[in-house]
PDB file of C-alpha atoms and ligand atoms in Angstrom:
ATOM      1  CA  UNK A1393    -167.248  41.486 -11.846  1.00 81.00           C
ATOM      2  CA  UNK A1394    -166.706  38.150 -11.577  1.00 89.00           C
ATOM      3  CA  UNK A1395    -164.448  37.272  -9.469  1.00 95.00           C
ATOM      4  CA  UNK A1396    -161.667  34.410  -9.024  1.00 97.00           C
ATOM      5  CA  UNK A1397    -159.799  33.011  -6.051  1.00 97.00           C
ATOM      6  CA  UNK A1398    -157.339  30.229  -6.695  1.00 98.00           C
ATOM      7  CA  UNK A1399    -155.448  28.786  -3.706  1.00 98.00           C
ATOM      8  CA  UNK A1400    -152.162  27.061  -5.461  1.00 98.00           C
ATOM      9  CA  UNK A1401    -151.039  24.672  -2.390  1.00 98.00           C
ATOM     10  CA  UNK A1402    -147.415  23.584  -4.734  1.00 98.00           C
ATOM     11  CA  UNK A1403    -145.702  20.689  -3.976  1.00 98.00           C
ATOM     12  CA  UNK A1404    -147.285  21.209  -0.232  1.00 98.00           C
ATOM     13  CA  UNK A1405    -149.292  18.495   1.947  1.00 98.00           C
ATOM     14  CA  UNK A1406    -149.163  14.580   2.682  1.00 98.00           C
ATOM     15  CA  UNK A1407    -152.731  12.532   2.527  1.00 98.00           C
ATOM     16  CA  UNK A1408    -153.255  13.133   5.843  1.00 98.00           C
ATOM     17  CA  UNK A1409    -153.072  16.982   6.006  1.00 98.00           C
ATOM     18  CA  UNK A1410    -155.267  17.046   2.646  1.00 98.00           C
ATOM     19  CA  UNK A1411    -158.527  15.391   4.445  1.00 98.00           C
ATOM     20  CA  UNK A1412    -157.628  17.683   7.183  1.00 98.00           C
ATOM     21  CA  UNK A1413    -157.677  20.942   5.242  1.00 98.00           C
ATOM     22  CA  UNK A1414    -160.928  19.943   3.657  1.00 98.00           C
ATOM     23  CA  UNK A1415    -162.386  19.075   6.351  1.00 97.00           C
ATOM     24  CA  UNK A1416    -162.029  22.290   8.198  1.00 97.00           C
ATOM     25  CA  UNK A1417    -162.898  23.888   5.191  1.00 96.00           C
ATOM     26  CA  UNK A1418    -165.844  21.977   5.284  1.00 94.00           C
ATOM     27  CA  UNK A1419    -166.570  23.467   8.547  1.00 93.00           C
ATOM     28  CA  UNK A1420    -166.301  27.299   7.642  1.00 91.00           C
ATOM     29  CA  UNK A1421    -168.497  26.916   4.944  1.00 86.00           C
ATOM     30  CA  UNK A1422    -171.043  25.713   7.250  1.00 78.00           C
ATOM     31  CA  UNK A1423    -170.927  28.781   9.131  1.00 75.00           C
ATOM     32  CA  UNK A1424    -170.501  30.703   6.268  1.00 70.00           C
ATOM     33  CA  UNK A1425    -172.360  28.875   3.174  1.00 64.00           C
ATOM     34  CA  UNK A1426    -174.412  31.913   2.473  1.00 57.00           C
ATOM     35  CA  UNK A1427    -171.601  34.172   1.123  1.00 62.00           C
ATOM     36  CA  UNK A1428    -171.091  31.559  -2.370  1.00 66.00           C
ATOM     37  CA  UNK A1429    -172.721  33.059  -5.267  1.00 65.00           C
ATOM     38  CA  UNK A1430    -172.389  32.509  -9.079  1.00 66.00           C
ATOM     39  CA  UNK A1431    -170.420  35.891  -8.851  1.00 85.00           C
ATOM     40  CA  UNK A1432    -167.240  33.729  -7.520  1.00 90.00           C
ATOM     41  CA  UNK A1433    -165.207  31.298  -8.990  1.00 93.00           C
ATOM     42  CA  UNK A1434    -163.446  29.135  -6.101  1.00 96.00           C
ATOM     43  CA  UNK A1435    -160.483  27.208  -7.441  1.00 98.00           C
ATOM     44  CA  UNK A1436    -158.081  24.905  -5.125  1.00 98.00           C
ATOM     45  CA  UNK A1437    -155.258  23.483  -6.550  1.00 98.00           C
ATOM     46  CA  UNK A1438    -153.656  20.434  -4.725  1.00 98.00           C
ATOM     47  CA  UNK A1439    -151.226  18.326  -5.966  1.00 98.00           C
ATOM     48  CA  UNK A1440    -151.660  16.432  -9.027  1.00 98.00           C
ATOM     49  CA  UNK A1441    -151.012  13.219  -6.924  1.00 98.00           C
ATOM     50  CA  UNK A1442    -154.243  14.383  -4.545  1.00 98.00           C
ATOM     51  CA  UNK A1443    -156.779  15.127  -7.333  1.00 98.00           C
ATOM     52  CA  UNK A1444    -159.015  12.420  -6.928  1.00 98.00           C
ATOM     53  CA  UNK A1445    -158.925  12.311  -3.368  1.00 98.00           C
ATOM     54  CA  UNK A1446    -160.162  16.752  -3.565  1.00 98.00           C
ATOM     55  CA  UNK A1447    -162.857  15.617  -5.735  1.00 98.00           C
ATOM     56  CA  UNK A1448    -163.900  13.289  -3.830  1.00 98.00           C
ATOM     57  CA  UNK A1449    -163.696  15.225  -0.283  1.00 98.00           C
ATOM     58  CA  UNK A1450    -165.435  18.030  -2.305  1.00 97.00           C
ATOM     59  CA  UNK A1451    -168.227  16.074  -3.526  1.00 96.00           C
ATOM     60  CA  UNK A1452    -168.386  14.392  -0.099  1.00 96.00           C
ATOM     61  CA  UNK A1453    -168.719  17.948   1.765  1.00 94.00           C
ATOM     62  CA  UNK A1454    -170.592  19.192  -0.923  1.00 92.00           C
ATOM     63  CA  UNK A1455    -168.316  22.169  -1.406  1.00 93.00           C
ATOM     64  CA  UNK A1456    -168.949  24.994  -3.551  1.00 91.00           C
ATOM     65  CA  UNK A1457    -165.533  24.857  -5.143  1.00 94.00           C
ATOM     66  CA  UNK A1458    -163.544  24.106  -8.254  1.00 97.00           C
ATOM     67  CA  UNK A1459    -160.681  22.253  -8.078  1.00 98.00           C
ATOM     68  CA  UNK A1460    -157.192  23.248 -10.729  1.00 98.00           C
ATOM     69  CA  UNK A1461    -154.023  21.356 -11.703  1.00 98.00           C
ATOM     70  CA  UNK A1462    -150.610  23.209 -11.319  1.00 98.00           C
ATOM     71  CA  UNK A1463    -149.694  22.341 -14.536  1.00 98.00           C
ATOM     72  CA  UNK A1464    -150.349  20.150 -17.413  1.00 98.00           C
ATOM     73  CA  UNK A1465    -148.227  18.166 -20.040  1.00 98.00           C
ATOM     74  CA  UNK A1466    -147.423  19.384 -23.245  1.00 98.00           C
ATOM     75  CA  UNK A1467    -147.906  16.378 -25.057  1.00 98.00           C
ATOM     76  CA  UNK A1468    -151.229  14.530 -25.365  1.00 97.00           C
ATOM     77  CA  UNK A1469    -150.060  10.913 -24.163  1.00 97.00           C
ATOM     78  CA  UNK A1470    -148.444   7.403 -24.613  1.00 97.00           C
ATOM     79  CA  UNK A1471    -144.392   7.053 -24.171  1.00 98.00           C
ATOM     80  CA  UNK A1472    -143.825  10.022 -21.863  1.00 97.00           C
ATOM     81  CA  UNK A1473    -142.474   8.548 -18.809  1.00 98.00           C
ATOM     82  CA  UNK A1474    -143.899  10.752 -15.540  1.00 96.00           C
ATOM     83  CA  UNK A1475    -146.516  12.925 -17.389  1.00 97.00           C
ATOM     84  CA  UNK A1476    -149.740  13.771 -16.152  1.00 98.00           C
ATOM     85  CA  UNK A1477    -151.773  14.543 -19.836  1.00 98.00           C
ATOM     86  CA  UNK A1478    -154.512  16.735 -20.144  1.00 98.00           C
ATOM     87  CA  UNK A1479    -157.214  13.777 -21.000  1.00 98.00           C
ATOM     88  CA  UNK A1480    -156.831  12.276 -17.658  1.00 98.00           C
ATOM     89  CA  UNK A1481    -157.005  15.677 -15.747  1.00 98.00           C
ATOM     90  CA  UNK A1482    -160.086  16.503 -17.168  1.00 98.00           C
ATOM     91  CA  UNK A1483    -161.716  13.905 -15.272  1.00 97.00           C
ATOM     92  CA  UNK A1484    -160.927  16.247 -11.905  1.00 98.00           C
ATOM     93  CA  UNK A1485    -160.112  19.736 -13.146  1.00 98.00           C
ATOM     94  CA  UNK A1486    -162.084  22.716 -14.738  1.00 98.00           C
ATOM     95  CA  UNK A1487    -158.640  24.955 -14.294  1.00 98.00           C
ATOM     96  CA  UNK A1488    -154.896  24.738 -14.604  1.00 98.00           C
ATOM     97  CA  UNK A1489    -152.194  26.610 -13.912  1.00 98.00           C
ATOM     98  CA  UNK A1490    -149.687  27.046 -17.297  1.00 98.00           C
ATOM     99  CA  UNK A1491    -146.550  28.740 -16.815  1.00 97.00           C
ATOM    100  CA  UNK A1492    -145.996  29.533 -13.421  1.00 97.00           C
ATOM    101  CA  UNK A1493    -142.569  30.955 -12.459  1.00 96.00           C
ATOM    102  CA  UNK A1494    -141.212  28.256 -10.495  1.00 97.00           C
ATOM    103  CA  UNK A1495    -142.178  25.991 -13.635  1.00 96.00           C
ATOM    104  CA  UNK A1496    -140.097  28.627 -16.128  1.00 95.00           C
ATOM    105  CA  UNK A1497    -137.393  28.538 -13.784  1.00 94.00           C
ATOM    106  CA  UNK A1498    -136.803  25.291 -12.340  1.00 96.00           C
ATOM    107  CA  UNK A1499    -138.280  23.070 -15.355  1.00 95.00           C
ATOM    108  CA  UNK A1500    -137.524  25.095 -18.218  1.00 93.00           C
ATOM    109  CA  UNK A1501    -141.131  25.679 -19.388  1.00 96.00           C
ATOM    110  CA  UNK A1502    -140.548  27.729 -22.458  1.00 95.00           C
ATOM    111  CA  UNK A1503    -142.438  30.403 -24.004  1.00 94.00           C
ATOM    112  CA  UNK A1504    -143.132  27.614 -26.823  1.00 96.00           C
ATOM    113  CA  UNK A1505    -143.526  24.805 -24.227  1.00 96.00           C
ATOM    114  CA  UNK A1506    -145.911  27.006 -22.398  1.00 97.00           C
ATOM    115  CA  UNK A1507    -148.041  27.681 -26.443  1.00 97.00           C
ATOM    116  CA  UNK A1508    -148.425  23.806 -25.996  1.00 97.00           C
ATOM    117  CA  UNK A1509    -149.752  23.309 -22.728  1.00 98.00           C
ATOM    118  CA  UNK A1510    -152.155  26.137 -23.250  1.00 98.00           C
ATOM    119  CA  UNK A1511    -153.600  24.273 -26.290  1.00 98.00           C
ATOM    120  CA  UNK A1512    -153.568  20.764 -24.516  1.00 98.00           C
ATOM    121  CA  UNK A1513    -155.880  21.817 -21.363  1.00 98.00           C
ATOM    122  CA  UNK A1514    -158.019  23.932 -24.272  1.00 98.00           C
ATOM    123  CA  UNK A1515    -158.262  20.326 -26.028  1.00 98.00           C
ATOM    124  CA  UNK A1516    -159.440  18.511 -22.968  1.00 98.00           C
ATOM    125  CA  UNK A1517    -162.028  21.470 -21.945  1.00 98.00           C
ATOM    126  CA  UNK A1518    -159.841  22.740 -18.590  1.00 98.00           C
ATOM    127  CA  UNK A1519    -159.708  26.442 -18.671  1.00 98.00           C
ATOM    128  CA  UNK A1520    -156.085  27.375 -18.767  1.00 98.00           C
ATOM    129  CA  UNK A1521    -155.119  30.464 -16.354  1.00 98.00           C
ATOM    130  CA  UNK A1522    -151.661  31.752 -18.054  1.00 98.00           C
ATOM    131  CA  UNK A1523    -149.150  33.257 -14.781  1.00 98.00           C
ATOM    132  CA  UNK A1524    -146.850  35.631 -16.275  1.00 97.00           C
ATOM    133  CA  UNK A1525    -144.152  38.093 -14.556  1.00 96.00           C
ATOM    134  CA  UNK A1526    -144.864  41.049 -16.180  1.00 93.00           C
ATOM    135  CA  UNK A1527    -147.408  42.789 -18.864  1.00 92.00           C
ATOM    136  CA  UNK A1528    -145.352  41.747 -21.892  1.00 91.00           C
ATOM    137  CA  UNK A1529    -145.591  38.577 -21.667  1.00 91.00           C
ATOM    138  CA  UNK A1530    -146.946  37.000 -24.522  1.00 91.00           C
ATOM    139  CA  UNK A1531    -150.359  35.561 -23.932  1.00 95.00           C
ATOM    140  CA  UNK A1532    -151.792  32.665 -26.502  1.00 94.00           C
ATOM    141  CA  UNK A1533    -154.973  32.541 -27.694  1.00 93.00           C
ATOM    142  CA  UNK A1534    -157.759  31.185 -25.667  1.00 95.00           C
ATOM    143  CA  UNK A1535    -156.182  31.721 -22.339  1.00 97.00           C
ATOM    144  CA  UNK A1536    -159.109  32.276 -19.901  1.00 96.00           C
ATOM    145  CA  UNK A1537    -157.478  34.049 -17.380  1.00 98.00           C
ATOM    146  CA  UNK A1538    -153.727  36.060 -16.389  1.00 98.00           C
ATOM    147  CA  UNK A1539    -152.510  35.638 -13.044  1.00 98.00           C
ATOM    148  CA  UNK A1540    -150.208  38.717 -12.733  1.00 98.00           C
ATOM    149  CA  UNK A1541    -147.291  37.447 -10.756  1.00 97.00           C
ATOM    150  CA  UNK A1542    -144.110  39.870  -9.911  1.00 96.00           C
ATOM    151  CA  UNK A1543    -141.112  37.218  -9.378  1.00 95.00           C
ATOM    152  CA  UNK A1544    -139.843  39.353  -6.379  1.00 95.00           C
ATOM    153  CA  UNK A1545    -143.357  38.915  -4.896  1.00 96.00           C
ATOM    154  CA  UNK A1546    -143.920  35.053  -5.215  1.00 95.00           C
ATOM    155  CA  UNK A1547    -143.337  33.837  -1.343  1.00 94.00           C
ATOM    156  CA  UNK A1548    -141.247  36.823  -0.671  1.00 95.00           C
ATOM    157  CA  UNK A1549    -144.063  38.367   1.755  1.00 95.00           C
ATOM    158  CA  UNK A1550    -143.428  41.149   0.000  1.00 96.00           C
ATOM    159  CA  UNK A1551    -146.278  41.568  -2.052  1.00 95.00           C
ATOM    160  CA  UNK A1552    -146.562  44.653  -5.553  1.00 95.00           C
ATOM    161  CA  UNK A1553    -148.073  47.123  -4.333  1.00 97.00           C
ATOM    162  CA  UNK A1554    -152.227  46.668  -5.509  1.00 97.00           C
ATOM    163  CA  UNK A1555    -151.507  50.085  -7.626  1.00 97.00           C
ATOM    164  CA  UNK A1556    -148.190  48.417  -9.493  1.00 97.00           C
ATOM    165  CA  UNK A1557    -150.649  44.953  -9.612  1.00 98.00           C
ATOM    166  CA  UNK A1558    -153.403  47.080 -11.508  1.00 98.00           C
ATOM    167  CA  UNK A1559    -151.464  49.510 -14.034  1.00 97.00           C
ATOM    168  CA  UNK A1560    -149.721  46.078 -14.841  1.00 97.00           C
ATOM    169  CA  UNK A1561    -153.360  44.024 -15.201  1.00 97.00           C
ATOM    170  CA  UNK A1562    -154.746  47.302 -17.140  1.00 97.00           C
ATOM    171  CA  UNK A1563    -151.914  46.616 -19.614  1.00 97.00           C
ATOM    172  CA  UNK A1564    -152.818  43.196 -19.859  1.00 96.00           C
ATOM    173  CA  UNK A1565    -156.172  44.033 -20.794  1.00 94.00           C
ATOM    174  CA  UNK A1566    -155.866  46.918 -23.215  1.00 95.00           C
ATOM    175  CA  UNK A1567    -154.460  44.112 -25.298  1.00 94.00           C
ATOM    176  CA  UNK A1568    -156.377  40.975 -24.253  1.00 95.00           C
ATOM    177  CA  UNK A1569    -160.260  42.889 -23.128  1.00 94.00           C
ATOM    178  CA  UNK A1570    -161.919  40.299 -22.867  1.00 94.00           C
ATOM    179  CA  UNK A1571    -159.333  38.132 -20.084  1.00 96.00           C
ATOM    180  CA  UNK A1572    -159.773  39.044 -16.867  1.00 97.00           C
ATOM    181  CA  UNK A1573    -156.486  39.474 -14.956  1.00 98.00           C
ATOM    182  CA  UNK A1574    -155.875  38.034 -11.019  1.00 98.00           C
ATOM    183  CA  UNK A1575    -152.937  38.756  -8.884  1.00 98.00           C
ATOM    184  CA  UNK A1576    -150.696  36.488  -6.650  1.00 98.00           C
ATOM    185  CA  UNK A1577    -148.048  36.933  -4.690  1.00 97.00           C
ATOM    186  CA  UNK A1578    -147.412  37.429  -1.220  1.00 97.00           C
ATOM    187  CA  UNK A1579    -151.431  37.513  -0.753  1.00 98.00           C
ATOM    188  CA  UNK A1580    -152.429  37.374   2.402  1.00 97.00           C
ATOM    189  CA  UNK A1581    -155.626  38.190   4.707  1.00 96.00           C
ATOM    190  CA  UNK A1582    -155.050  41.299   5.514  1.00 96.00           C
ATOM    191  CA  UNK A1583    -153.427  42.833   1.825  1.00 97.00           C
ATOM    192  CA  UNK A1584    -156.244  40.893  -0.160  1.00 97.00           C
ATOM    193  CA  UNK A1585    -158.628  43.533  -0.107  1.00 96.00           C
ATOM    194  CA  UNK A1586    -156.427  46.023  -1.479  1.00 97.00           C
ATOM    195  CA  UNK A1587    -155.664  44.154  -4.565  1.00 97.00           C
ATOM    196  CA  UNK A1588    -159.662  43.354  -5.138  1.00 95.00           C
ATOM    197  CA  UNK A1589    -160.242  46.904  -4.486  1.00 96.00           C
ATOM    198  CA  UNK A1590    -158.385  47.812  -7.908  1.00 97.00           C
ATOM    199  CA  UNK A1591    -160.703  48.606 -11.232  1.00 97.00           C
ATOM    200  CA  UNK A1592    -158.481  45.858 -13.578  1.00 97.00           C
ATOM    201  CA  UNK A1593    -157.703  42.871 -10.264  1.00 97.00           C
ATOM    202  CA  UNK A1594    -160.640  40.322 -11.004  1.00 97.00           C
ATOM    203  CA  UNK A1595    -159.207  37.763  -7.946  1.00 97.00           C
ATOM    204  CA  UNK A1596    -156.414  36.639  -6.363  1.00 98.00           C
ATOM    205  CA  UNK A1597    -154.050  33.951  -6.435  1.00 98.00           C
ATOM    206  CA  UNK A1598    -153.005  32.977  -2.938  1.00 98.00           C
ATOM    207  CA  UNK A1599    -149.918  30.553  -2.497  1.00 98.00           C
ATOM    208  CA  UNK A1600    -148.882  30.239   1.227  1.00 98.00           C
ATOM    209  CA  UNK A1601    -152.229  31.887   2.326  1.00 98.00           C
ATOM    210  CA  UNK A1602    -154.032  28.942   0.885  1.00 98.00           C
ATOM    211  CA  UNK A1603    -152.583  26.136   2.720  1.00 98.00           C
ATOM    212  CA  UNK A1604    -154.336  27.425   5.854  1.00 98.00           C
ATOM    213  CA  UNK A1605    -157.893  26.741   5.653  1.00 97.00           C
ATOM    214  CA  UNK A1606    -158.981  29.220   7.793  1.00 96.00           C
ATOM    215  CA  UNK A1607    -157.024  32.054   6.118  1.00 97.00           C
ATOM    216  CA  UNK A1608    -158.203  30.645   2.722  1.00 97.00           C
ATOM    217  CA  UNK A1609    -161.924  31.553   3.725  1.00 94.00           C
ATOM    218  CA  UNK A1610    -161.117  34.508   5.299  1.00 94.00           C
ATOM    219  CA  UNK A1611    -159.923  35.901   1.627  1.00 96.00           C
ATOM    220  CA  UNK A1612    -162.589  34.716   0.403  1.00 94.00           C
ATOM    221  CA  UNK A1613    -165.114  36.484   2.151  1.00 91.00           C
ATOM    222  CA  UNK A1614    -163.046  39.725   1.926  1.00 91.00           C
ATOM    223  CA  UNK A1615    -163.335  39.388  -1.915  1.00 92.00           C
ATOM    224  CA  UNK A1616    -167.015  38.835  -1.772  1.00 88.00           C
ATOM    225  CA  UNK A1617    -167.892  41.200   0.015  1.00 85.00           C
ATOM    226  CA  UNK A1618    -165.641  43.906  -1.877  1.00 82.00           C
TER     227      UNK A1618
HETATM  228  P1  PGA B2938    -147.042  32.873  -2.761  1.00 55.19           P
HETATM  229  O1  PGA B2938    -147.688  31.982  -3.601  1.00 55.19           O
HETATM  230  O2  PGA B2938    -148.497  33.746  -2.294  1.00 55.19           O
HETATM  231  O3  PGA B2938    -146.820  31.912  -1.851  1.00 55.19           O
HETATM  232  O4  PGA B2938    -146.813  34.584  -2.835  1.00 55.19           O
HETATM  233  C1  PGA B2938    -148.284  32.825  -4.529  1.00 55.19           C
HETATM  234  C2  PGA B2938    -147.649  32.209  -6.158  1.00 55.19           C
HETATM  235  O5  PGA B2938    -146.559  31.067  -6.124  1.00 55.19           O
HETATM  236  O6  PGA B2938    -148.621  31.258  -7.033  1.00 55.19           O
END
């Protein structure tokens, strides 16, 4: 099974901290370069503002990682002050998170808007990673990856049990057999292995734990060896 580790930095880090993260991560890659293979997708999602910098650092250090955006506009472009659209993101990212619960909760991302965002991502050639908090969520056509993230587990330090996460992933997969499901919500270097040991979980979406490049690398190593 193809594995995924997607780090969601949310609205964290300054420019200087972005440079520091990549510099430290590059050091750990040098030590562990043998771990990377075509079986794992490692995606880092910094704040949009830092995507050009992150791309430059990724290329400078020749890091075997991809970049992702944390959101995408539901419109194509034009007179929409403040929006960042697919044709702009596609220069930097391969993936985009859509429908994260924080966007649904604080920024009124409705199902309709989420569907539009998925369309815009596909139109721009970016893989949509749809975040859902239960197995009944609508999964629009063209979604590349589903991240199951129970609300109680996000940023709480209280992850779901691996068995619960696996049962939800199995339900999602029964309706969408070709879409891999990953788990997110208080993933740490300690608990990550128990999730990827489950039959239906193809990877992880750590938030807080991705902010530290060393912990992020430890999670990657656990996923690779699972
Ligand atoms: P967390 O965030 O790992 O800090 O709980 C995960 C997420 O919200 O994607």
